[in-house]
């Protein structure tokens, strides 16, 4: 898919991930749906240091 934003063209390819159905059921405006969650999740790195607006956060 080609995206055009503020005069710059981007070539974007949609990403897909494996999902699995969970036991959570929702209702919205009379429609019933089941929540889908990622099949695999990545663990947070406990020692990762991130910088936000010039400050180091954990």
mmCIF file of C-alpha atoms in Angstrom:
data_model
loop_
_atom_site.group_PDB
_atom_site.id
_atom_site.type_symbol
_atom_site.label_atom_id
_atom_site.label_comp_id
_atom_site.label_asym_id
_atom_site.label_seq_id
_atom_site.Cartn_x
_atom_site.Cartn_y
_atom_site.Cartn_z
ATOM 1 C CA UNK A 1 0.000 0.000 0.000
ATOM 2 C CA UNK A 2 1.348 3.430 -0.872
ATOM 3 C CA UNK A 3 0.822 6.145 1.724
ATOM 4 C CA UNK A 4 1.241 9.849 1.006
ATOM 5 C CA UNK A 5 1.731 12.161 4.008
ATOM 6 C CA UNK A 6 2.894 15.793 3.879
ATOM 7 C CA UNK A 7 4.477 15.410 0.472
ATOM 8 C CA UNK A 8 6.384 12.214 1.279
ATOM 9 C CA UNK A 9 5.499 8.828 -0.204
ATOM 10 C CA UNK A 10 5.747 5.707 1.953
ATOM 11 C CA UNK A 11 5.535 2.120 0.780
ATOM 12 C CA UNK A 12 3.789 0.222 3.572
ATOM 13 C CA UNK A 13 3.229 -3.519 3.686
ATOM 14 C CA UNK A 14 0.656 -4.554 6.318
ATOM 15 C CA UNK A 15 1.993 -6.888 9.007
ATOM 16 C CA UNK A 16 0.036 -9.911 10.185
ATOM 17 C CA UNK A 17 0.469 -11.876 13.389
ATOM 18 C CA UNK A 18 -0.801 -15.231 14.610
ATOM 19 C CA UNK A 19 -3.763 -14.913 16.951
ATOM 20 C CA UNK A 20 -5.840 -17.272 19.057
ATOM 21 C CA UNK A 21 -9.353 -16.927 20.416
ATOM 22 C CA UNK A 22 -9.738 -16.300 24.113
ATOM 23 C CA UNK A 23 -12.629 -17.027 26.445
ATOM 24 C CA UNK A 24 -13.552 -13.346 26.659
ATOM 25 C CA UNK A 25 -16.864 -12.587 24.960
ATOM 26 C CA UNK A 26 -18.208 -9.101 24.359
ATOM 27 C CA UNK A 27 -21.468 -7.576 23.228
ATOM 28 C CA UNK A 28 -21.716 -4.296 21.352
ATOM 29 C CA UNK A 29 -24.949 -2.933 19.879
ATOM 30 C CA UNK A 30 -26.467 -6.381 19.774
ATOM 31 C CA UNK A 31 -23.486 -8.055 18.137
ATOM 32 C CA UNK A 32 -21.476 -10.724 19.946
ATOM 33 C CA UNK A 33 -17.730 -11.003 19.413
ATOM 34 C CA UNK A 34 -14.819 -12.968 20.855
ATOM 35 C CA UNK A 35 -11.559 -11.311 21.780
ATOM 36 C CA UNK A 36 -8.510 -12.503 19.846
ATOM 37 C CA UNK A 37 -5.082 -12.346 21.465
ATOM 38 C CA UNK A 38 -1.579 -12.787 20.008
ATOM 39 C CA UNK A 39 -0.447 -16.415 19.990
ATOM 40 C CA UNK A 40 3.034 -15.417 21.143
ATOM 41 C CA UNK A 41 4.054 -12.381 23.154
ATOM 42 C CA UNK A 42 7.531 -11.058 23.601
ATOM 43 C CA UNK A 43 8.810 -10.670 27.130
ATOM 44 C CA UNK A 44 9.902 -7.272 28.350
ATOM 45 C CA UNK A 45 13.607 -6.929 28.859
ATOM 46 C CA UNK A 46 14.125 -6.229 32.570
ATOM 47 C CA UNK A 47 17.389 -4.357 32.028
ATOM 48 C CA UNK A 48 16.234 -2.250 29.092
ATOM 49 C CA UNK A 49 16.853 1.456 29.497
ATOM 50 C CA UNK A 50 14.663 3.816 27.546
ATOM 51 C CA UNK A 51 15.034 7.522 27.022
ATOM 52 C CA UNK A 52 11.916 9.712 27.049
ATOM 53 C CA UNK A 53 12.236 13.455 26.444
ATOM 54 C CA UNK A 54 15.861 13.405 27.532
ATOM 55 C CA UNK A 55 15.308 11.412 30.740
ATOM 56 C CA UNK A 56 16.218 7.770 31.314
ATOM 57 C CA UNK A 57 13.279 5.616 32.423
ATOM 58 C CA UNK A 58 13.001 1.946 33.335
#
